[in-house]
GROMACS .gro file of C-alpha atoms in nm:
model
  344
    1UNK     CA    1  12.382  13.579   9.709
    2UNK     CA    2  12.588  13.301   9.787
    3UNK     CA    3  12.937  13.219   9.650
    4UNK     CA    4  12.920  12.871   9.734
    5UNK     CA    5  12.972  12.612   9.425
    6UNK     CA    6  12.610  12.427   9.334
    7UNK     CA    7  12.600  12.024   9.417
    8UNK     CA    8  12.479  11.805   9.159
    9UNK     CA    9  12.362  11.569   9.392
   10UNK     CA   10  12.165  11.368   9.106
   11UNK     CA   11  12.439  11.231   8.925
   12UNK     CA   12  12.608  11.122   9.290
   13UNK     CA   13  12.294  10.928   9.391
   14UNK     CA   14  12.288  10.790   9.023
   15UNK     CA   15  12.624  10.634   9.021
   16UNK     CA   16  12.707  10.563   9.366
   17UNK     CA   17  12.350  10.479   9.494
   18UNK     CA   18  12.339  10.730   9.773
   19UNK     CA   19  12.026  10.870   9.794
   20UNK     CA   20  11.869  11.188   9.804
   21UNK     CA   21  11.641  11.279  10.107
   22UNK     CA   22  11.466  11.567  10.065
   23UNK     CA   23  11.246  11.858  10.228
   24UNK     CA   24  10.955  11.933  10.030
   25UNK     CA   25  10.868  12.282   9.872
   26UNK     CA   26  10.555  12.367  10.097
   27UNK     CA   27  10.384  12.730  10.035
   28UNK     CA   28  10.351  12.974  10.319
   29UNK     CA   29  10.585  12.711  10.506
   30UNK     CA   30  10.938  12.672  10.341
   31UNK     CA   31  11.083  13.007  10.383
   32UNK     CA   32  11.405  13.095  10.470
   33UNK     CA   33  11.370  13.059  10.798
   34UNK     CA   34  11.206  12.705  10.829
   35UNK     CA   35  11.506  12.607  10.597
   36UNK     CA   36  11.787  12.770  10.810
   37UNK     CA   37  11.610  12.587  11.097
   38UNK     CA   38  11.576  12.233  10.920
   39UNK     CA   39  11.945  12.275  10.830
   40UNK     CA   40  12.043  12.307  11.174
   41UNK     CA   41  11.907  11.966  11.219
   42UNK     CA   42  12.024  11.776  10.908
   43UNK     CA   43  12.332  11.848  10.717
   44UNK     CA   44  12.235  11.664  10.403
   45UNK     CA   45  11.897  11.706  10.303
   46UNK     CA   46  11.827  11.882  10.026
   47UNK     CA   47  11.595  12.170  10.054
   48UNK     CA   48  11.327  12.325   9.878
   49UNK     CA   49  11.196  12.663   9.851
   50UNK     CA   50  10.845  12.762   9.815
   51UNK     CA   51  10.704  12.790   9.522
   52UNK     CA   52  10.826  13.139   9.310
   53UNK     CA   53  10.627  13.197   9.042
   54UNK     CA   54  10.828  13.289   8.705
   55UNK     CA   55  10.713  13.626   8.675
   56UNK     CA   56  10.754  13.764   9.075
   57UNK     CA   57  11.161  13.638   9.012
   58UNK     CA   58  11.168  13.810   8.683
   59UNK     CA   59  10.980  14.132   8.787
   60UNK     CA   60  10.986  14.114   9.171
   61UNK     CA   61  11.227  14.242   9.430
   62UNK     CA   62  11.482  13.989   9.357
   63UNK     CA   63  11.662  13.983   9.724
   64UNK     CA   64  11.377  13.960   9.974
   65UNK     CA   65  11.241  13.659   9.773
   66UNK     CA   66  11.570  13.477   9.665
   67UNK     CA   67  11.747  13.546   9.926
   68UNK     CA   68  11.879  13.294  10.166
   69UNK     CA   69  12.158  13.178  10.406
   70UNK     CA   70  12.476  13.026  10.288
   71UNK     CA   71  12.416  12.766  10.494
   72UNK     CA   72  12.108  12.587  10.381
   73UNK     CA   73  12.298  12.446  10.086
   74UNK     CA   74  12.219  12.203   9.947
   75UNK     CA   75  11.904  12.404   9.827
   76UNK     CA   76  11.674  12.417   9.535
   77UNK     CA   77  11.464  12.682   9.382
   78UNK     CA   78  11.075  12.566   9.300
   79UNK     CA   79  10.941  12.774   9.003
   80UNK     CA   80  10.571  12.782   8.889
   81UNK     CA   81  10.471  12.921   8.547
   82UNK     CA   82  10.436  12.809   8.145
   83UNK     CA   83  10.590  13.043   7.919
   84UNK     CA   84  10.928  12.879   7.846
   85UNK     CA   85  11.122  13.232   7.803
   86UNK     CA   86  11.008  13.324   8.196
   87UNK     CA   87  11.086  13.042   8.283
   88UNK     CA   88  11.462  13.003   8.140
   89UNK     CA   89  11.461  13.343   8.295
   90UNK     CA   90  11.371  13.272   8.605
   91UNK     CA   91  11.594  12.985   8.614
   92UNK     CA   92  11.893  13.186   8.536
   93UNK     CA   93  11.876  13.435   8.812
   94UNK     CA   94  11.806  13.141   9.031
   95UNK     CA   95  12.115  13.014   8.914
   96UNK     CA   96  12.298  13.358   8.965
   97UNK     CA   97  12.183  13.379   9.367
   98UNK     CA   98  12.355  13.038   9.422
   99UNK     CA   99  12.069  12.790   9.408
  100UNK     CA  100  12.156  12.394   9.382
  101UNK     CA  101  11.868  12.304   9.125
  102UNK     CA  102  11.587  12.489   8.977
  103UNK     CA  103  11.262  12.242   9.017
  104UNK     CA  104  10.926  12.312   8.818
  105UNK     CA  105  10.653  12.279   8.970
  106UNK     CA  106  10.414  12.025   8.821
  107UNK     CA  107  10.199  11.921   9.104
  108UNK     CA  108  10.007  12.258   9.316
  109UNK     CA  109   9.646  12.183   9.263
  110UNK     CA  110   9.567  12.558   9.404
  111UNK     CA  111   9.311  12.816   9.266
  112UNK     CA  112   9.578  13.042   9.235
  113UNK     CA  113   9.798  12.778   9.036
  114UNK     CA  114   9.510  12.692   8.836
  115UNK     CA  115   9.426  13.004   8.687
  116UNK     CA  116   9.797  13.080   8.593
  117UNK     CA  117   9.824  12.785   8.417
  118UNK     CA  118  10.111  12.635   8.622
  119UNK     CA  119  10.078  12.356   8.868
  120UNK     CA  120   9.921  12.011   8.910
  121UNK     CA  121   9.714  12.122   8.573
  122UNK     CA  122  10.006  12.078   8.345
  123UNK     CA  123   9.963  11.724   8.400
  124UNK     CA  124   9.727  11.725   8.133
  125UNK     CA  125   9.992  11.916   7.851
  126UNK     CA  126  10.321  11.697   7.934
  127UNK     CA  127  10.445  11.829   7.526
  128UNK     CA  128  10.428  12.194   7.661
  129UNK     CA  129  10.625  12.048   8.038
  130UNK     CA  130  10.853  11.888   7.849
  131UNK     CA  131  10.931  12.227   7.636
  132UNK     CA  132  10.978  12.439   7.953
  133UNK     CA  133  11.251  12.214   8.123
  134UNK     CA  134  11.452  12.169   7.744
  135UNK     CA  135  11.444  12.580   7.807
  136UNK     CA  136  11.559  12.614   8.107
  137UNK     CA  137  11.828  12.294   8.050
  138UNK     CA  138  11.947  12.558   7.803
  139UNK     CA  139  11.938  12.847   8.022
  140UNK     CA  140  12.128  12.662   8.366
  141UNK     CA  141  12.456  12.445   8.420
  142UNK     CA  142  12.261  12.382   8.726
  143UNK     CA  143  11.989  12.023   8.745
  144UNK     CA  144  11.641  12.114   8.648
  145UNK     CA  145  11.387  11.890   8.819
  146UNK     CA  146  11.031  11.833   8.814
  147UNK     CA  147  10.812  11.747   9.046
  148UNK     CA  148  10.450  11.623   8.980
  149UNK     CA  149  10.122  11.425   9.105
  150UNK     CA  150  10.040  11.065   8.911
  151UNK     CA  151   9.782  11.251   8.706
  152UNK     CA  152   9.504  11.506   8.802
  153UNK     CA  153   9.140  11.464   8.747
  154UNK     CA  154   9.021  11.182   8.512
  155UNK     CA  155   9.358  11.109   8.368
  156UNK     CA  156   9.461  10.735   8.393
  157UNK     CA  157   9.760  10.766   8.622
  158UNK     CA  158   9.958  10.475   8.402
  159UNK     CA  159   9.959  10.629   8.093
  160UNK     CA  160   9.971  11.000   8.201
  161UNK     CA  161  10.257  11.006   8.439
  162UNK     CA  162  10.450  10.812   8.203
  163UNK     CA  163  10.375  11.066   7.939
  164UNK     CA  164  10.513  11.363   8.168
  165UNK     CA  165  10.806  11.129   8.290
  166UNK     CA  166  10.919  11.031   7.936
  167UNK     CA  167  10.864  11.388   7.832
  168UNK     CA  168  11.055  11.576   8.044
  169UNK     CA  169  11.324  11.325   8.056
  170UNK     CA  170  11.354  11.326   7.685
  171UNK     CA  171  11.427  11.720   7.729
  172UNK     CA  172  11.686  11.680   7.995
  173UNK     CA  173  11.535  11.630   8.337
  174UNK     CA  174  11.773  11.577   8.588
  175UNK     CA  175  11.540  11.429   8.820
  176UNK     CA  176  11.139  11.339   8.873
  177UNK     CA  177  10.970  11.409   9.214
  178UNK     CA  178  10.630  11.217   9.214
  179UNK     CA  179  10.397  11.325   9.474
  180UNK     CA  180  10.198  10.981   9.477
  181UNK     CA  181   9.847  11.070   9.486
  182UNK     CA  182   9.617  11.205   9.211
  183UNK     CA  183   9.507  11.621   9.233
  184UNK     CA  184   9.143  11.673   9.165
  185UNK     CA  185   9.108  12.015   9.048
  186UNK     CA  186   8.730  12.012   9.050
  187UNK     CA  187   8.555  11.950   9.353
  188UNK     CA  188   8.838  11.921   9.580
  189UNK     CA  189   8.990  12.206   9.803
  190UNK     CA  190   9.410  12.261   9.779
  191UNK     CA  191   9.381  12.128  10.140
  192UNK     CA  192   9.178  11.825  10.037
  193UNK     CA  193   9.411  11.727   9.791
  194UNK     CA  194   9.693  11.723  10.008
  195UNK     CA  195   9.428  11.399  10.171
  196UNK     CA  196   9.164  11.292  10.014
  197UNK     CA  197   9.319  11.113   9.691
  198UNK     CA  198   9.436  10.792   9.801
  199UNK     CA  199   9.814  10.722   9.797
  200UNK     CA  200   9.942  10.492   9.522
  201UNK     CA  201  10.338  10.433   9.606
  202UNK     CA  202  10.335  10.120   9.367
  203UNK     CA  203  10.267  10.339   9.093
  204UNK     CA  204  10.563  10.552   9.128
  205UNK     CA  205  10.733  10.210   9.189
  206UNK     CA  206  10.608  10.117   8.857
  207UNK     CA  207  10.767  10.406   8.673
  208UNK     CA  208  11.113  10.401   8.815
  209UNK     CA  209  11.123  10.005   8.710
  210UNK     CA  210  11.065  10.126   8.389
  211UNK     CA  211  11.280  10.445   8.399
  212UNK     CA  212  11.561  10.239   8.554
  213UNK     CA  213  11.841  10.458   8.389
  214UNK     CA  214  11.643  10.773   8.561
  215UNK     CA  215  11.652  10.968   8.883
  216UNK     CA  216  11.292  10.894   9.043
  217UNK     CA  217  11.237  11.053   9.374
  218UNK     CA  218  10.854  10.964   9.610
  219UNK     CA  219  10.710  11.224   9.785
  220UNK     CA  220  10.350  11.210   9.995
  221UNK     CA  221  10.240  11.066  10.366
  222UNK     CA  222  10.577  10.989  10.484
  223UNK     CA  223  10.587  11.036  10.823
  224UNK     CA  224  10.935  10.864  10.940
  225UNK     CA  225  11.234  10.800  10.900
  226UNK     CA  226  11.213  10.426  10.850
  227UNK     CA  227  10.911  10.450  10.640
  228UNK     CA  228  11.143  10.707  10.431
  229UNK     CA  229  11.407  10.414  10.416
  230UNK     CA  230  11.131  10.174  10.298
  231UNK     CA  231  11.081  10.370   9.981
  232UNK     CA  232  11.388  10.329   9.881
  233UNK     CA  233  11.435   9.965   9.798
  234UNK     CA  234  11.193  10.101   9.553
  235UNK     CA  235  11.325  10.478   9.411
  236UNK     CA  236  11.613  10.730   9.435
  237UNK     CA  237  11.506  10.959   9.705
  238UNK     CA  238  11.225  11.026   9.987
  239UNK     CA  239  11.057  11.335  10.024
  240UNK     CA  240  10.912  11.409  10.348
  241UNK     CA  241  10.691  11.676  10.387
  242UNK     CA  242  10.435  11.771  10.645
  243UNK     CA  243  10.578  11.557  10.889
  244UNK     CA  244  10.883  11.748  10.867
  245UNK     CA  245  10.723  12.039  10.919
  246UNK     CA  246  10.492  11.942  11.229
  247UNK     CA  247  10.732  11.694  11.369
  248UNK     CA  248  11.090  11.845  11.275
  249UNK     CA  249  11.254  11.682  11.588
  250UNK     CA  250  11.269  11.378  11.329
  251UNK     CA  251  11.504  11.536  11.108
  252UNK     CA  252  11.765  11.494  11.388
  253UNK     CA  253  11.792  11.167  11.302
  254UNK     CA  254  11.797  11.184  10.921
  255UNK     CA  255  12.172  11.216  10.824
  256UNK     CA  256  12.260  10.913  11.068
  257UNK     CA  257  11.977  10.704  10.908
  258UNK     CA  258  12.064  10.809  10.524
  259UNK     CA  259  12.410  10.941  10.508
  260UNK     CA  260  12.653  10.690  10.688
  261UNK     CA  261  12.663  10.998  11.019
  262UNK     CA  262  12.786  10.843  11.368
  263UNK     CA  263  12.420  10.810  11.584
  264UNK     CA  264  12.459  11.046  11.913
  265UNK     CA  265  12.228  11.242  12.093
  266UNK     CA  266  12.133  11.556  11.936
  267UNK     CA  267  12.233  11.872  12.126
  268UNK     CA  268  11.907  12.091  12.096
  269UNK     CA  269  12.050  12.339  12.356
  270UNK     CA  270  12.277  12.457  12.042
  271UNK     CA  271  12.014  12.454  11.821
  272UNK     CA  272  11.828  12.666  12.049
  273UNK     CA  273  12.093  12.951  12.057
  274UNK     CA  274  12.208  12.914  11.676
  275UNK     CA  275  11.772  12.975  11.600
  276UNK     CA  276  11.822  13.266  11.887
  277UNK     CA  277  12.104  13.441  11.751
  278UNK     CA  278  11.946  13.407  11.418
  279UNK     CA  279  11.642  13.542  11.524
  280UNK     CA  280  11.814  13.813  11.689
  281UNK     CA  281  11.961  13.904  11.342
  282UNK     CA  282  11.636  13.936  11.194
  283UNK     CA  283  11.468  14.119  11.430
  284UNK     CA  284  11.805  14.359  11.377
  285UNK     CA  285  11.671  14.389  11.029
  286UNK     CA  286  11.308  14.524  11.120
  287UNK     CA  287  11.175  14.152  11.115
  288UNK     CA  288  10.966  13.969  11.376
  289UNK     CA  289  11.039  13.669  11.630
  290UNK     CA  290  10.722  13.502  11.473
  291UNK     CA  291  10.860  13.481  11.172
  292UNK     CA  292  11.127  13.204  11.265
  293UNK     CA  293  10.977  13.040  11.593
  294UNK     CA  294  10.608  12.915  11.413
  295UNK     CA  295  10.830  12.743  11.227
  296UNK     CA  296  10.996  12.560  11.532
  297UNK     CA  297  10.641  12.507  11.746
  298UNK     CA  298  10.632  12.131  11.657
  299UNK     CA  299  10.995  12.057  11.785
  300UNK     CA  300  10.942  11.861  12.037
  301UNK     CA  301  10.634  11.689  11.999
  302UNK     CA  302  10.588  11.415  12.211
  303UNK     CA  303  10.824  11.527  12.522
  304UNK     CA  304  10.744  11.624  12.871
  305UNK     CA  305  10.663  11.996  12.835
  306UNK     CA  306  10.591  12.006  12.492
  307UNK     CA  307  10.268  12.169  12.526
  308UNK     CA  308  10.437  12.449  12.759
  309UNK     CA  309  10.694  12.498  12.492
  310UNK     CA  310  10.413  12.500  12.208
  311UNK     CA  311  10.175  12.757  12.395
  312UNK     CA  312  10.502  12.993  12.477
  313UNK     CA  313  10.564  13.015  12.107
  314UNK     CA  314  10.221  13.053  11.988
  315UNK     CA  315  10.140  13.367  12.237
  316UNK     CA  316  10.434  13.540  12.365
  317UNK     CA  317  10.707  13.486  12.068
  318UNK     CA  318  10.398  13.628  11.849
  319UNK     CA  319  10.374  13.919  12.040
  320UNK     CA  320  10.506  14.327  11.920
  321UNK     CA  321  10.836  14.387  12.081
  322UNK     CA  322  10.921  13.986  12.148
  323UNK     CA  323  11.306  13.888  12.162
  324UNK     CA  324  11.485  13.636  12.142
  325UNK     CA  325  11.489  13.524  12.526
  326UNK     CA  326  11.120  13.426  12.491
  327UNK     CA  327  11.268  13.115  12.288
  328UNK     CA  328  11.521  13.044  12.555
  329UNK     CA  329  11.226  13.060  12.811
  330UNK     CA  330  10.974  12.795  12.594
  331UNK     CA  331  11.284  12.561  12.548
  332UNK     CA  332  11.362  12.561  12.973
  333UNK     CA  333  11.044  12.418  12.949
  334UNK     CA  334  11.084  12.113  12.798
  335UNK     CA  335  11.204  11.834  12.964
  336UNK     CA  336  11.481  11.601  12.847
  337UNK     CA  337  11.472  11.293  13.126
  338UNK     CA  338  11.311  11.031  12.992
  339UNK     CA  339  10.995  11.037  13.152
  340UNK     CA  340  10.670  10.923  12.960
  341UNK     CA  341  10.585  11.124  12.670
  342UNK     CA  342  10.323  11.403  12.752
  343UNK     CA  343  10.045  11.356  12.564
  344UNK     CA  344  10.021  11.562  12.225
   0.00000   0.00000   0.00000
């Protein structure tokens, strides 16, 4: 657990217009290790956990899944779930291990989501949303967020994401994290949805002229930093997800672009032996150096060597036994001269 103080870092971006960049909750990705590793290259982002359901933090072992580094603050827990009572719960331990924000999660169009009844199909019962953040408002000192799609199967998007917004900001929301594209939870794999549904930013744009009083945050195909930037002449915040993940060498840039930080050039041989040492930790612990480098296999996308670096992680840093020097080898092979971009 951490003894760090939470950061309400929605009421700062609400009265002094700074904004709120953040990482976005992304299952089997944003574990504590991608987030220690994002944190080394942004200060101020806020991140995201995967997805917990209620009942695995209520029932669970508490530790190996809430677990996390002092120094990814600022960062949020994502629930999943519909019973109010498991999730007020659920929200209070969160609170108890040191997490910024508990955010419910309005917006996973999954199989698995679906037939919990948690997830993008909420959409469709914004009374019984709104109920489950007023609960957990109750239950936290901490900001409760929610983050959603603009509607999920046949729903008009117009009226039905302004019946969530206006729902759960009624019960106390904190803050609203649209993820701008519809979820089709018939006919449409979880992978499909994260494509297929066309993107409707003006939408989102739409709400937060009407919600002008209200934190609203855009999340979905961002892929850079100045497209980030673009959104917000529009909203309160920029989430950026799977090109964070792929691409993370962009995140270098973020806290100079958003947060007022002198530009210089980014000194990835630290970051290299901070994400060694940690690795060394874990593997100290019984873990595996596989479990932090996949994270790190998109880092320098686009540089001379790249592909060396990639095919190092994805084969030796995978295999039984593998330290932390195989990390130090794959980054000797990238190349930091200037010379034309190797091809991806």
């Amino acid at each position: 657990m951490s003894d760090l103080q939470p950061v309400s870092l929605y009421g700062k971006a609400r009265i002094s217009k700074v904004p709120v960049v953040a990482i976005a909750p992304m299952m089997d990705w944003t574990d504590r290790h991608c987030r220690f590793f994002h944190r080394q290259l942004t200060s101020h982002a806020l991140l995201y956990t995967e997805m917990v359901v209620a009942d695995a933090v209520i029932h669970g072992a508490r530790e190996p899944l809430l677990g996390f580094d002092a120094m990814e603050h600022p960062v949020a827990l994502q629930l999943g779930g519909s019973d109010r009572e498991k999730l007020a719960e659920a929200a209070r331990i969160g609170e108890a291990f040191g997490y910024d924000e508990i955010n419910l999660n309005v917006g996973c169009p999954s199989d698995r989501v679906q037939s919990g009844t948690f997830g993008a199909c909420l959409m469709k019962v914004p009374d019984l949303v709104a109920g489950c953040v007023a609960a957990m408002k109750a239950a936290v000192k901490i900001p409760v967020t929610v983050k959603c799609r603009i509607g999920v199967d046949e729903q008009d998007p117009e009226p039905a994401l302004d019946a969530l917004a206006d729902g759960v900001f009624d019960a106390g929301a904190d803050a609203l994290w649209v993820h701008a594209r519809k979820a089709w939870l018939e006919g449409l794999s979880p992978k499909e949805n994260r494509d297929i549904p066309p993107l409707d930013y003006s939408r989102v744009y739409r709400l937060k002229a009407r919600k002008h009083n209200e934190f609203i945050g855009i999340n979905g195909g961002i892929q850079t930093i100045d497209e980030a930037l673009a959104h917000l002449d529009h909203v309160d915040g920029a989430m950026l997800g799977r090109a964070a993940y792929h691409t993370p060498g962009i995140l270098a840039g973020l806290d100079a672009a958003f947060y007022g930080v002198q530009p210089e050039p980014f000194d990835f041989a630290a970051l290299i032996d901070t994400m060694a040492d940690y690795a060394a930790r874990h593997i100290e612990q019984g873990g595996r150096l596989g479990h932090v480098t996949r994270h790190m296999v998109g880092l320098f996308h686009g540089l001379p060597g790249a592909r060396r670096y990639r095919q190092i992680l994805s084969t030796d840093a995978t295999k039984p036994g593998a330290g932390p020097n195989v990390l130090k080898t794959a980054f000797a092979a990238v190349e930091f001269g200037g010379a034309a971009a190797e091809a991806a």
